[in-house]
Amino acid sequence: MNPITVLLVYDHLVVRSGLRALLGTQPDLQVVAEAASGEEALVQMEQLGPAVVVMDLAMGPGMDGIEAIKQLRRRNSTQAVLVFTTYDSDADIVRAVDAGAMGYLLKDAAPEEIFAAIRGAVQGKSVMSAPVASRLFQQLRNPDEILTPREAELLSLLIEGLSNRELGQRLFISEATVKTHLAHIYAKLGVETRAAAIATAIRREGMR
């Protein structure tokens, strides 16, 4: 099986080198390129087409991580992008997810979390670091009033990156019922994806 190709985007060489060495311990993960800026990341993506882009938010002068994510997703709407950063505020998380990030990891995440997030991103799963997920779970306990109790419960579980099958197992409902609930949630929140649903719920909660 071909390895999952990864592009690392950080302006700090030490961080890039450390992450490259870490990912190099996994036979199914392959760092194919590194970039020190958002502009360089766009060039590398065009040339190499990596399966996953792992990116910081702050990268000095020029294009920051949020804008780079927007540009990457604009050029390839299916491009998997994971944020790996020290910034853990709700505002940063929402901005990154709104830009198109599929996951949000903090730099103190365990190696297993990082590996799982990259593998999950290829499968279309949204993954967040445990501290971020825990805090957001509490915020999502009281989502928008237009959601039914079951929809609110399902929305709170989305931050764990569960598949439809896993959501069904957790809630003891069929996968078809999960899809129906998700369709209703997306319609009520005016979004089209899991990540956007989470971001919208967080934003509305913060406005209360």
mmCIF file of C-alpha atoms in Angstrom:
data_model
loop_
_atom_site.group_PDB
_atom_site.id
_atom_site.type_symbol
_atom_site.label_atom_id
_atom_site.label_comp_id
_atom_site.label_asym_id
_atom_site.label_seq_id
_atom_site.Cartn_x
_atom_site.Cartn_y
_atom_site.Cartn_z
ATOM 1 C CA MET A 1 0.000 0.000 0.000
ATOM 2 C CA ASN A 2 1.320 3.437 -0.907
ATOM 3 C CA PRO A 3 2.245 5.670 2.051
ATOM 4 C CA ILE A 4 0.255 8.791 2.921
ATOM 5 C CA THR A 5 2.224 11.735 1.547
ATOM 6 C CA VAL A 6 2.599 14.777 3.810
ATOM 7 C CA LEU A 7 3.658 18.401 3.306
ATOM 8 C CA LEU A 8 4.926 20.179 6.448
ATOM 9 C CA VAL A 9 4.413 23.953 6.576
ATOM 10 C CA TYR A 10 6.242 25.797 9.393
ATOM 11 C CA ASP A 11 8.569 28.748 9.471
ATOM 12 C CA HIS A 12 10.613 27.182 12.295
ATOM 13 C CA LEU A 13 13.155 24.691 10.983
ATOM 14 C CA VAL A 14 13.498 22.934 14.343
ATOM 15 C CA VAL A 15 9.762 22.189 14.475
ATOM 16 C CA ARG A 16 9.724 20.950 10.888
ATOM 17 C CA SER A 17 12.739 18.733 11.457
ATOM 18 C CA GLY A 18 11.288 17.275 14.649
ATOM 19 C CA LEU A 19 7.941 16.540 13.053
ATOM 20 C CA ARG A 20 9.596 15.035 9.982
ATOM 21 C CA ALA A 21 11.636 12.715 12.220
ATOM 22 C CA LEU A 22 8.511 11.762 14.175
ATOM 23 C CA LEU A 23 6.460 10.959 11.097
ATOM 24 C CA GLY A 24 9.421 9.064 9.687
ATOM 25 C CA THR A 25 8.906 6.405 12.368
ATOM 26 C CA GLN A 26 5.649 5.366 10.674
ATOM 27 C CA PRO A 27 5.966 3.220 7.533
ATOM 28 C CA ASP A 28 2.634 4.437 6.148
ATOM 29 C CA LEU A 29 3.475 8.160 6.453
ATOM 30 C CA GLN A 30 5.935 9.925 4.148
ATOM 31 C CA VAL A 31 6.976 13.587 4.331
ATOM 32 C CA VAL A 32 7.518 14.534 0.694
ATOM 33 C CA ALA A 33 8.260 18.239 1.187
ATOM 34 C CA GLU A 34 8.588 21.116 3.641
ATOM 35 C CA ALA A 35 7.658 24.780 3.339
ATOM 36 C CA ALA A 36 8.518 27.777 5.511
ATOM 37 C CA SER A 37 5.667 30.026 4.323
ATOM 38 C CA GLY A 38 2.150 29.924 2.954
ATOM 39 C CA GLU A 39 3.385 31.029 -0.455
ATOM 40 C CA GLU A 40 5.925 28.216 -0.594
ATOM 41 C CA ALA A 41 3.259 25.742 0.517
ATOM 42 C CA LEU A 42 1.094 26.623 -2.486
ATOM 43 C CA VAL A 43 3.990 25.963 -4.842
ATOM 44 C CA GLN A 44 4.824 22.634 -3.199
ATOM 45 C CA MET A 45 1.200 21.539 -3.324
ATOM 46 C CA GLU A 46 0.933 22.300 -7.045
ATOM 47 C CA GLN A 47 4.115 20.358 -7.777
ATOM 48 C CA LEU A 48 3.655 17.357 -5.471
ATOM 49 C CA GLY A 49 -0.043 17.066 -4.615
ATOM 50 C CA PRO A 50 0.472 15.702 -1.064
ATOM 51 C CA ALA A 51 -2.395 13.787 0.526
ATOM 52 C CA VAL A 52 -2.214 15.854 3.738
ATOM 53 C CA VAL A 53 -0.848 19.305 4.551
ATOM 54 C CA VAL A 54 0.181 19.844 8.194
ATOM 55 C CA MET A 55 0.371 23.575 8.901
ATOM 56 C CA ASP A 56 1.017 26.129 11.630
ATOM 57 C CA LEU A 57 -1.147 29.255 11.897
ATOM 58 C CA ALA A 58 1.553 31.894 12.454
ATOM 59 C CA MET A 59 4.394 31.986 9.946
ATOM 60 C CA GLY A 60 5.946 35.429 10.132
ATOM 61 C CA PRO A 61 5.764 37.943 7.257
ATOM 62 C CA GLY A 62 3.594 37.133 4.277
ATOM 63 C CA MET A 63 0.687 34.720 4.075
ATOM 64 C CA ASP A 64 -0.401 33.297 7.425
ATOM 65 C CA GLY A 65 -1.761 29.813 8.010
ATOM 66 C CA ILE A 66 -5.434 30.784 7.741
ATOM 67 C CA GLU A 67 -5.000 32.423 4.342
ATOM 68 C CA ALA A 68 -2.803 29.549 3.170
ATOM 69 C CA ILE A 69 -5.533 27.059 4.096
ATOM 70 C CA LYS A 70 -8.095 29.100 2.154
ATOM 71 C CA GLN A 71 -5.832 29.204 -0.887
ATOM 72 C CA LEU A 72 -5.033 25.491 -0.701
ATOM 73 C CA ARG A 73 -8.712 24.578 -0.474
ATOM 74 C CA ARG A 74 -9.599 27.022 -3.246
ATOM 75 C CA ARG A 75 -7.166 25.310 -5.576
ATOM 76 C CA ASN A 76 -8.180 21.832 -4.440
ATOM 77 C CA SER A 77 -11.507 21.618 -2.588
ATOM 78 C CA THR A 78 -10.714 18.104 -1.340
ATOM 79 C CA GLN A 79 -7.233 18.889 -0.011
ATOM 80 C CA ALA A 80 -6.824 17.596 3.555
ATOM 81 C CA VAL A 81 -5.261 20.232 5.819
ATOM 82 C CA LEU A 82 -4.417 19.751 9.500
ATOM 83 C CA VAL A 83 -3.492 22.635 11.788
ATOM 84 C CA PHE A 84 -0.649 21.890 14.221
ATOM 85 C CA THR A 85 -0.125 24.897 16.468
ATOM 86 C CA THR A 86 0.234 26.362 19.960
ATOM 87 C CA TYR A 87 -2.808 28.612 19.470
ATOM 88 C CA ASP A 88 -5.874 27.118 21.163
ATOM 89 C CA SER A 89 -8.385 29.962 21.420
ATOM 90 C CA ASP A 90 -11.928 29.396 20.171
ATOM 91 C CA ALA A 91 -11.459 32.204 17.662
ATOM 92 C CA ASP A 92 -8.374 30.572 16.129
ATOM 93 C CA ILE A 93 -10.114 27.200 15.950
ATOM 94 C CA VAL A 94 -13.214 28.629 14.284
ATOM 95 C CA ARG A 95 -11.161 30.642 11.777
ATOM 96 C CA ALA A 96 -9.122 27.578 10.850
ATOM 97 C CA VAL A 97 -12.175 25.353 10.437
ATOM 98 C CA ASP A 98 -13.996 28.047 8.470
ATOM 99 C CA ALA A 99 -10.958 28.297 6.183
ATOM 100 C CA GLY A 100 -11.199 24.561 5.473
ATOM 101 C CA ALA A 101 -8.979 22.790 8.017
ATOM 102 C CA MET A 102 -10.087 19.215 8.717
ATOM 103 C CA GLY A 103 -8.313 18.920 12.047
ATOM 104 C CA TYR A 104 -6.785 21.030 14.803
ATOM 105 C CA LEU A 105 -3.913 19.662 16.883
ATOM 106 C CA LEU A 106 -1.917 21.369 19.600
ATOM 107 C CA LYS A 107 1.851 21.012 19.595
ATOM 108 C CA ASP A 108 1.796 19.064 22.853
ATOM 109 C CA ALA A 109 -0.365 16.371 21.245
ATOM 110 C CA ALA A 110 0.875 12.816 21.731
ATOM 111 C CA PRO A 111 2.560 11.186 18.716
ATOM 112 C CA GLU A 112 -0.311 8.704 18.454
ATOM 113 C CA GLU A 113 -2.773 11.622 18.157
ATOM 114 C CA ILE A 114 -0.757 13.147 15.336
ATOM 115 C CA PHE A 115 -0.501 9.856 13.452
ATOM 116 C CA ALA A 116 -4.221 9.168 13.883
ATOM 117 C CA ALA A 117 -5.161 12.681 12.759
ATOM 118 C CA ILE A 118 -3.171 12.376 9.532
ATOM 119 C CA ARG A 119 -4.613 8.953 8.776
ATOM 120 C CA GLY A 120 -8.097 10.183 9.631
ATOM 121 C CA ALA A 121 -7.771 13.241 7.410
ATOM 122 C CA VAL A 122 -7.233 11.015 4.384
ATOM 123 C CA GLN A 123 -10.523 9.296 5.266
ATOM 124 C CA GLY A 124 -12.340 12.612 5.580
ATOM 125 C CA LYS A 125 -12.466 12.651 9.384
ATOM 126 C CA SER A 126 -12.216 15.829 11.446
ATOM 127 C CA VAL A 127 -9.852 15.391 14.388
ATOM 128 C CA MET A 128 -9.027 17.763 17.250
ATOM 129 C CA SER A 129 -6.556 17.524 20.122
ATOM 130 C CA ALA A 130 -8.094 16.119 23.286
ATOM 131 C CA PRO A 131 -7.910 19.414 25.273
ATOM 132 C CA VAL A 132 -9.563 21.307 22.413
ATOM 133 C CA ALA A 133 -12.216 18.642 21.924
ATOM 134 C CA SER A 134 -12.977 18.540 25.639
ATOM 135 C CA ARG A 135 -13.510 22.286 25.872
ATOM 136 C CA LEU A 136 -15.585 22.442 22.715
ATOM 137 C CA PHE A 137 -17.691 19.519 23.917
ATOM 138 C CA GLN A 138 -18.699 21.553 26.965
ATOM 139 C CA GLN A 139 -19.561 24.522 24.777
ATOM 140 C CA LEU A 140 -21.642 22.343 22.487
ATOM 141 C CA ARG A 141 -23.713 20.891 25.317
ATOM 142 C CA ASN A 142 -26.129 23.779 24.748
ATOM 143 C CA PRO A 143 -26.196 24.248 20.979
ATOM 144 C CA ASP A 144 -28.656 26.349 19.026
ATOM 145 C CA GLU A 145 -32.210 26.016 20.282
ATOM 146 C CA ILE A 146 -33.484 25.006 16.859
ATOM 147 C CA LEU A 147 -31.851 21.589 17.217
ATOM 148 C CA THR A 148 -33.700 18.679 18.774
ATOM 149 C CA PRO A 149 -32.098 16.982 21.814
ATOM 150 C CA ARG A 150 -30.925 14.073 19.630
ATOM 151 C CA GLU A 151 -29.473 16.428 17.012
ATOM 152 C CA ALA A 152 -27.705 18.414 19.733
ATOM 153 C CA GLU A 153 -26.234 15.197 21.143
ATOM 154 C CA LEU A 154 -25.028 14.081 17.729
ATOM 155 C CA LEU A 155 -23.524 17.520 17.042
ATOM 156 C CA SER A 156 -21.539 17.330 20.281
ATOM 157 C CA LEU A 157 -20.040 14.005 19.154
ATOM 158 C CA LEU A 158 -18.865 15.283 15.782
ATOM 159 C CA ILE A 159 -15.769 16.873 17.352
ATOM 160 C CA GLU A 160 -14.449 13.379 18.056
ATOM 161 C CA GLY A 161 -14.118 12.726 14.331
ATOM 162 C CA LEU A 162 -16.418 9.704 14.397
ATOM 163 C CA SER A 163 -17.660 8.167 11.170
ATOM 164 C CA ASN A 164 -21.396 7.757 10.554
ATOM 165 C CA ARG A 165 -21.114 4.107 11.539
ATOM 166 C CA GLU A 166 -19.314 5.003 14.778
ATOM 167 C CA LEU A 167 -21.864 7.706 15.557
ATOM 168 C CA GLY A 168 -24.625 5.167 15.116
ATOM 169 C CA GLN A 169 -22.914 2.708 17.441
ATOM 170 C CA ARG A 170 -22.365 5.396 20.073
ATOM 171 C CA LEU A 171 -26.008 6.535 19.960
ATOM 172 C CA PHE A 172 -27.496 3.087 19.323
ATOM 173 C CA ILE A 173 -29.155 4.165 16.089
ATOM 174 C CA SER A 174 -28.777 3.017 12.487
ATOM 175 C CA GLU A 175 -26.301 4.605 10.080
ATOM 176 C CA ALA A 176 -29.250 5.704 7.938
ATOM 177 C CA THR A 177 -30.738 7.524 10.938
ATOM 178 C CA VAL A 178 -27.397 9.228 11.561
ATOM 179 C CA LYS A 179 -27.379 10.503 7.979
ATOM 180 C CA THR A 180 -30.903 11.816 8.407
ATOM 181 C CA HIS A 181 -29.996 13.654 11.613
ATOM 182 C CA LEU A 182 -26.870 15.114 9.987
ATOM 183 C CA ALA A 183 -28.903 16.348 7.020
ATOM 184 C CA HIS A 184 -31.304 18.096 9.396
ATOM 185 C CA ILE A 185 -28.449 19.618 11.426
ATOM 186 C CA TYR A 186 -26.705 20.928 8.306
ATOM 187 C CA ALA A 187 -29.943 22.383 6.969
ATOM 188 C CA LYS A 188 -30.818 24.080 10.274
ATOM 189 C CA LEU A 189 -27.328 25.551 10.704
ATOM 190 C CA GLY A 190 -27.019 26.468 7.030
ATOM 191 C CA VAL A 191 -23.834 24.456 6.451
ATOM 192 C CA GLU A 192 -22.708 21.552 4.274
ATOM 193 C CA THR A 193 -19.975 19.766 6.238
ATOM 194 C CA ARG A 194 -19.203 18.399 9.693
ATOM 195 C CA ALA A 195 -16.428 20.915 10.260
ATOM 196 C CA ALA A 196 -18.656 23.838 9.292
ATOM 197 C CA ALA A 197 -21.423 22.595 11.609
ATOM 198 C CA ILE A 198 -18.992 22.527 14.544
ATOM 199 C CA ALA A 199 -17.627 25.972 13.712
ATOM 200 C CA THR A 200 -21.118 27.446 13.410
ATOM 201 C CA ALA A 201 -22.213 25.985 16.747
ATOM 202 C CA ILE A 202 -19.100 27.339 18.487
ATOM 203 C CA ARG A 203 -19.603 30.780 16.970
ATOM 204 C CA ARG A 204 -23.267 30.997 18.008
ATOM 205 C CA GLU A 205 -22.427 29.795 21.507
ATOM 206 C CA GLY A 206 -19.767 32.477 21.814
ATOM 207 C CA MET A 207 -22.260 35.201 20.832
ATOM 208 C CA ARG A 208 -24.620 34.393 23.717
#
